[in-house]
Amino acid sequence: MRLVVPSFAKVNLTLQVLNKRSDGFHNLRTVFHTISLADTISFDYVPSSVIDLELAGNVEIAENLISRAAKAFLETTGLGARLKIHLDKQIPMGAGLGGGSSNAAVALLALSRLTGTETDLHALASALGSDVPFFLVGGCALGEGRGTELTPLPDMATEPMLLVTPGLHVSTPPAFAALNRSPDYALLAAAEDVNDFETPVFAARPELASIKSRLVELGATKSLMSGSGSSIYAMFRSEAECIQAAQAIGYPSHRVRFVAREEYQSRIAGTLLP
Ligand code: C5P
């Protein structure tokens, strides 16, 4: 059996980093939304008594989260499988777009569908990474705790949207460390349209601050870094302004749209081929 699935990226509509926890993670308050930029993953599956995984694709990724997700699913359920996975990577890595997390979540869902076996995917997803459970849900969702406690929210309406991907790889743990949050840091007010990572990441990479302010000059009604960067997205009043901004910004960019939960869930169910 062969299952082909899209694996969508996300942006953070807002992201506040709260206190540092005793387990080394931080409590967050964030709103995630899936967007139309996507990888494609195919799974060729044959039931077996052993676990035999092969991963190929257009990128070489050490410690790939897809293989870790597939192994975690098979070990938890006690199933064997001969699995050939092919990843067509389109989502830039280290860009704050959740590409690896999305891949891991769709791998869990694909394995569940291919093997016809249900298990607690949220628990497996949380163990793989803080952003992975969101990609089991998609659309718009509030993330709290480590980011794994999710509350679905109404999806955003479609607006002209540009995602600028400057190609700088920002590592997440140092970005958290730079915030220097104490264990008793308290959030005074929940804010929208903020990303706490902008301050330390822009200080280290001033060209990212310039991209954000240039997008506003080009007419953006909102411009925000996603996750711990380096991607910066912007909303525009018209497609014409969005296209103009793409031409003027001087960095690689993608015109994208929000993907609502219903569309997300139907698309990631994938296409099953014999
Ligand atoms: O969960 P994930 O593997 O994506 O986290 C990567 C790193 O980011 C963690 O090891 C931790 O340093 C930091 N992190 C954090 N608080 C979170 C999520 C991630 O401190 N809520």
Short mmCIF file of C-alpha atoms and ligand atoms in Angstrom, two decimals:
data_model
loop_
_atom_site.label_atom_id
_atom_site.label_comp_id
_atom_site.label_asym_id
_atom_site.label_seq_id
_atom_site.Cartn_x
_atom_site.Cartn_y
_atom_site.Cartn_z
CA MET A 1 0.00 0.00 0.00
CA ARG A 2 1.13 3.51 -0.78
CA LEU A 3 0.00 6.69 0.96
CA VAL A 4 0.95 10.15 -0.34
CA VAL A 5 0.41 13.09 2.03
CA PRO A 6 1.13 16.82 2.06
CA SER A 7 2.90 18.11 5.18
CA PHE A 8 2.01 21.77 5.76
CA ALA A 9 4.05 24.51 7.46
CA LYS A 10 2.77 26.80 10.24
CA VAL A 11 3.29 30.35 11.35
CA ASN A 12 2.82 31.77 14.83
CA LEU A 13 0.21 34.55 14.80
CA THR A 14 1.44 35.50 18.26
CA LEU A 15 4.12 33.97 20.51
CA GLN A 16 4.85 34.87 24.13
CA VAL A 17 7.46 32.98 26.11
CA LEU A 18 6.54 32.71 29.79
CA ASN A 19 8.51 31.21 32.68
CA LYS A 20 11.31 28.67 32.47
CA ARG A 21 10.17 25.32 33.89
CA SER A 22 12.05 22.82 36.01
CA ASP A 23 12.13 20.37 33.03
CA GLY A 24 14.16 22.92 31.02
CA PHE A 25 11.25 23.86 28.72
CA HIS A 26 9.37 27.16 28.82
CA ASN A 27 5.66 27.72 29.19
CA LEU A 28 4.29 29.44 26.13
CA ARG A 29 1.25 31.27 24.94
CA THR A 30 1.08 31.04 21.19
CA VAL A 31 -1.43 30.91 18.37
CA PHE A 32 -0.47 28.59 15.51
CA HIS A 33 -1.97 28.60 12.02
CA THR A 34 -1.25 26.17 9.21
CA ILE A 35 -0.26 27.73 5.85
CA SER A 36 -0.24 26.42 2.29
CA LEU A 37 3.55 25.87 1.95
CA ALA A 38 4.00 22.09 2.16
CA ASP A 39 6.37 19.16 1.77
CA THR A 40 5.10 15.93 0.21
CA ILE A 41 5.77 12.59 1.84
CA SER A 42 5.01 9.17 0.38
CA PHE A 43 4.87 6.00 2.45
CA ASP A 44 5.20 2.57 0.80
CA TYR A 45 4.08 0.04 3.37
CA VAL A 46 4.23 -3.75 3.55
CA PRO A 47 3.22 -5.51 6.79
CA SER A 48 6.11 -7.48 8.28
CA SER A 49 7.27 -9.13 11.49
CA VAL A 50 10.31 -6.84 11.62
CA ILE A 51 10.86 -3.08 11.44
CA ASP A 52 12.67 -2.09 8.25
CA LEU A 53 12.71 1.66 7.52
CA GLU A 54 14.18 3.39 4.50
CA LEU A 55 14.08 7.17 4.10
CA ALA A 56 15.01 8.97 0.90
CA GLY A 57 14.34 12.42 -0.45
CA ASN A 58 15.61 15.63 -1.92
CA VAL A 59 17.43 16.55 1.32
CA GLU A 60 19.74 14.75 3.69
CA ILE A 61 18.56 15.21 7.28
CA ALA A 62 20.44 13.71 10.18
CA GLU A 63 18.26 12.32 13.01
CA ASN A 64 15.22 12.76 10.82
CA LEU A 65 12.04 13.28 12.81
CA ILE A 66 10.05 11.24 10.25
CA SER A 67 12.07 8.09 10.97
CA ARG A 68 11.90 8.76 14.70
CA ALA A 69 8.11 9.18 14.47
CA ALA A 70 7.68 5.98 12.44
CA LYS A 71 9.88 4.00 14.86
CA ALA A 72 8.07 5.42 17.88
CA PHE A 73 4.70 4.42 16.40
CA LEU A 74 5.81 0.87 15.54
CA GLU A 75 7.58 0.30 18.88
CA THR A 76 4.57 1.56 20.88
CA THR A 77 2.07 -0.54 18.95
CA GLY A 78 4.37 -3.60 18.76
CA LEU A 79 3.90 -3.78 14.99
CA GLY A 80 6.45 -4.58 12.32
CA ALA A 81 6.59 -2.96 8.89
CA ARG A 82 8.68 -2.64 5.78
CA LEU A 83 8.42 1.05 5.11
CA LYS A 84 9.93 3.12 2.31
CA ILE A 85 9.46 6.82 2.94
CA HIS A 86 10.18 9.52 0.39
CA LEU A 87 10.35 13.16 1.47
CA ASP A 88 10.06 16.00 -1.01
CA LYS A 89 11.17 18.97 1.16
CA GLN A 90 9.86 22.41 0.22
CA ILE A 91 9.61 24.01 3.69
CA PRO A 92 12.92 25.69 4.60
CA MET A 93 14.57 24.15 7.68
CA GLY A 94 15.50 26.10 10.80
CA ALA A 95 13.07 28.75 9.62
CA GLY A 96 10.44 28.75 12.39
CA LEU A 97 7.88 27.10 10.12
CA GLY A 98 7.60 23.75 11.94
CA GLY A 99 8.54 21.69 8.88
CA GLY A 100 10.18 18.83 10.78
CA SER A 101 7.39 18.78 13.36
CA SER A 102 4.76 18.68 10.61
CA ASN A 103 6.58 15.76 8.93
CA ALA A 104 6.61 13.85 12.22
CA ALA A 105 2.89 14.39 12.84
CA VAL A 106 1.83 13.28 9.37
CA ALA A 107 4.11 10.23 9.69
CA LEU A 108 2.24 9.21 12.87
CA LEU A 109 -1.13 9.70 11.14
CA ALA A 110 0.04 7.83 8.04
CA LEU A 111 1.29 4.85 10.07
CA SER A 112 -1.99 4.75 11.97
CA ARG A 113 -3.94 4.69 8.71
CA LEU A 114 -1.69 2.20 6.89
CA THR A 115 -1.60 -0.28 9.78
CA GLY A 116 -5.26 0.28 10.74
CA THR A 117 -4.09 0.71 14.35
CA GLU A 118 -5.08 3.41 16.81
CA THR A 119 -2.89 4.58 19.67
CA ASP A 120 -2.42 7.79 21.67
CA LEU A 121 -0.87 9.92 18.92
CA HIS A 122 -0.86 13.08 21.08
CA ALA A 123 1.46 11.38 23.60
CA LEU A 124 3.79 10.12 20.85
CA ALA A 125 3.75 13.56 19.20
CA SER A 126 4.61 15.41 22.45
CA ALA A 127 7.58 13.12 23.01
CA LEU A 128 8.88 13.96 19.52
CA GLY A 129 8.74 17.75 19.95
CA SER A 130 6.77 20.65 21.37
CA ASP A 131 5.25 21.68 18.01
CA VAL A 132 4.39 18.17 16.80
CA PRO A 133 0.92 17.79 18.47
CA PHE A 134 -0.33 20.98 16.77
CA PHE A 135 0.17 19.30 13.38
CA LEU A 136 -2.21 16.51 14.36
CA VAL A 137 -4.91 19.21 14.58
CA GLY A 138 -4.01 22.04 12.14
CA GLY A 139 -5.98 25.16 11.27
CA CYS A 140 -5.81 27.81 13.99
CA ALA A 141 -5.09 26.75 17.58
CA LEU A 142 -3.93 28.24 20.87
CA GLY A 143 -0.88 26.43 22.26
CA GLU A 144 -0.10 26.56 25.98
CA GLY A 145 2.22 24.74 28.37
CA ARG A 146 5.21 23.57 26.31
CA GLY A 147 3.05 24.31 23.26
CA THR A 148 1.44 20.86 23.41
CA GLU A 149 -1.78 21.87 25.21
CA LEU A 150 -4.00 22.87 22.34
CA THR A 151 -7.32 24.67 22.05
CA PRO A 152 -8.76 24.89 18.54
CA LEU A 153 -9.71 28.47 17.53
CA PRO A 154 -11.72 29.75 14.55
CA ASP A 155 -9.59 29.73 11.39
CA MET A 156 -8.34 33.01 9.93
CA ALA A 157 -9.97 34.38 6.78
CA THR A 158 -7.79 34.30 3.67
CA GLU A 159 -5.80 37.50 3.10
CA PRO A 160 -2.91 38.21 0.71
CA MET A 161 0.12 36.87 2.58
CA LEU A 162 3.85 36.84 1.85
CA LEU A 163 6.31 34.56 3.62
CA VAL A 164 9.91 35.77 3.41
CA THR A 165 12.47 33.02 3.96
CA PRO A 166 15.90 34.67 4.20
CA GLY A 167 17.73 31.33 4.37
CA LEU A 168 19.29 31.98 7.77
CA HIS A 169 19.20 28.98 10.08
CA VAL A 170 18.22 30.04 13.61
CA SER A 171 18.70 27.41 16.33
CA THR A 172 15.79 27.34 18.81
CA PRO A 173 17.46 26.46 22.18
CA PRO A 174 19.86 29.48 22.14
CA ALA A 175 16.92 31.75 21.21
CA PHE A 176 15.09 30.57 24.35
CA ALA A 177 18.28 30.96 26.42
CA ALA A 178 18.75 34.55 25.17
CA LEU A 179 15.37 35.49 26.68
CA ASN A 180 16.78 34.59 30.09
CA ARG A 181 13.37 33.86 31.61
CA SER A 182 13.20 33.16 35.34
CA PRO A 183 11.12 30.33 36.87
CA ASP A 184 8.67 32.90 38.28
CA TYR A 185 8.33 35.13 35.22
CA ALA A 186 4.69 36.17 35.01
CA LEU A 187 2.77 37.29 31.96
CA LEU A 188 1.02 40.59 32.67
CA ALA A 189 -1.20 40.57 29.60
CA ALA A 190 -1.88 38.24 26.74
CA ALA A 191 -0.88 40.17 23.65
CA GLU A 192 -1.69 39.61 19.98
CA ASP A 193 0.69 40.17 17.05
CA VAL A 194 3.86 39.84 19.13
CA ASN A 195 6.74 37.42 18.98
CA ASP A 196 9.02 37.53 22.03
CA PHE A 197 11.86 35.99 19.97
CA GLU A 198 12.08 39.06 17.72
CA THR A 199 14.10 41.06 20.27
CA PRO A 200 17.01 38.61 20.78
CA VAL A 201 16.96 37.21 17.22
CA PHE A 202 16.82 40.66 15.57
CA ALA A 203 19.68 41.81 17.83
CA ALA A 204 21.81 38.92 16.53
CA ARG A 205 20.61 39.22 12.91
CA PRO A 206 19.83 42.90 12.13
CA GLU A 207 18.93 42.05 8.51
CA LEU A 208 15.80 40.33 9.87
CA ALA A 209 14.67 43.54 11.59
CA SER A 210 15.20 45.35 8.27
CA ILE A 211 13.05 42.82 6.43
CA LYS A 212 10.23 43.32 8.92
CA SER A 213 10.30 47.12 8.70
CA ARG A 214 10.67 47.05 4.90
CA LEU A 215 7.53 44.87 4.66
CA VAL A 216 5.62 47.50 6.65
CA GLU A 217 6.95 50.23 4.32
CA LEU A 218 5.70 48.12 1.41
CA GLY A 219 2.19 48.24 2.84
CA ALA A 220 1.97 45.24 5.19
CA THR A 221 -0.84 45.54 7.75
CA LYS A 222 0.99 43.01 9.93
CA SER A 223 4.56 41.73 9.76
CA LEU A 224 5.91 39.21 12.25
CA MET A 225 8.69 36.65 12.62
CA SER A 226 7.47 33.05 12.89
CA GLY A 227 8.68 30.83 15.76
CA SER A 228 12.32 31.51 16.62
CA GLY A 229 12.91 32.67 13.03
CA SER A 230 14.21 33.28 10.55
CA SER A 231 11.01 33.46 8.44
CA ILE A 232 9.02 36.68 8.46
CA TYR A 233 5.49 36.82 7.12
CA ALA A 234 3.33 39.80 6.21
CA MET A 235 -0.32 40.42 5.41
CA PHE A 236 -1.38 42.87 2.67
CA ARG A 237 -4.60 44.64 1.66
CA SER A 238 -4.39 43.40 -1.94
CA GLU A 239 -2.69 40.72 -4.05
CA ALA A 240 -1.12 43.53 -6.11
CA GLU A 241 0.64 44.94 -3.03
CA CYS A 242 1.70 41.43 -2.01
CA ILE A 243 3.23 40.76 -5.46
CA GLN A 244 4.99 44.13 -5.42
CA ALA A 245 6.44 43.41 -1.97
CA ALA A 246 7.69 40.00 -3.18
CA GLN A 247 9.51 41.73 -6.03
CA ALA A 248 10.92 44.52 -3.85
CA ILE A 249 12.03 42.62 -0.74
CA GLY A 250 15.24 41.17 -2.19
CA TYR A 251 15.02 37.83 -0.37
CA PRO A 252 13.37 34.53 -1.33
CA SER A 253 9.66 34.62 -0.61
CA HIS A 254 6.51 32.56 -1.08
CA ARG A 255 2.96 33.78 -1.59
CA VAL A 256 0.96 31.61 0.78
CA ARG A 257 -2.49 31.42 2.41
CA PHE A 258 -3.90 30.15 5.66
CA VAL A 259 -5.06 26.52 5.57
CA ALA A 260 -8.24 26.04 7.62
CA ARG A 261 -8.61 23.02 9.89
CA GLU A 262 -11.21 21.23 7.77
CA GLU A 263 -9.11 21.48 4.61
CA TYR A 264 -5.98 20.56 6.60
CA GLN A 265 -7.50 17.42 8.02
CA SER A 266 -8.95 16.24 4.73
CA ARG A 267 -5.69 16.89 2.85
CA ILE A 268 -3.36 15.19 5.36
CA ALA A 269 -5.56 12.07 5.34
CA GLY A 270 -3.70 11.64 2.05
CA THR A 271 -4.29 9.60 -1.07
CA LEU A 272 -4.15 5.86 -0.62
CA LEU A 273 -2.85 3.92 -3.62
CA PRO A 274 -2.74 0.14 -3.99
O1 C5P B 1 10.39 20.41 21.86
P1 C5P B 1 11.49 20.76 20.93
O2 C5P B 1 12.40 19.60 20.64
O3 C5P B 1 11.03 21.45 19.70
O4 C5P B 1 12.36 21.82 21.69
C1 C5P B 1 13.66 22.17 21.30
C2 C5P B 1 14.30 22.99 22.41
O5 C5P B 1 13.66 24.28 22.49
C3 C5P B 1 14.15 22.43 23.79
O6 C5P B 1 15.20 21.55 24.08
C4 C5P B 1 14.22 23.66 24.66
O7 C5P B 1 15.56 24.11 24.77
C5 C5P B 1 13.51 24.69 23.83
N1 C5P B 1 12.07 24.78 24.16
C6 C5P B 1 11.68 25.40 25.34
N2 C5P B 1 10.35 25.51 25.65
C7 C5P B 1 9.41 25.06 24.79
C8 C5P B 1 9.78 24.46 23.58
C9 C5P B 1 11.13 24.33 23.29
O8 C5P B 1 12.52 25.82 26.13
N3 C5P B 1 8.13 25.20 25.12
#
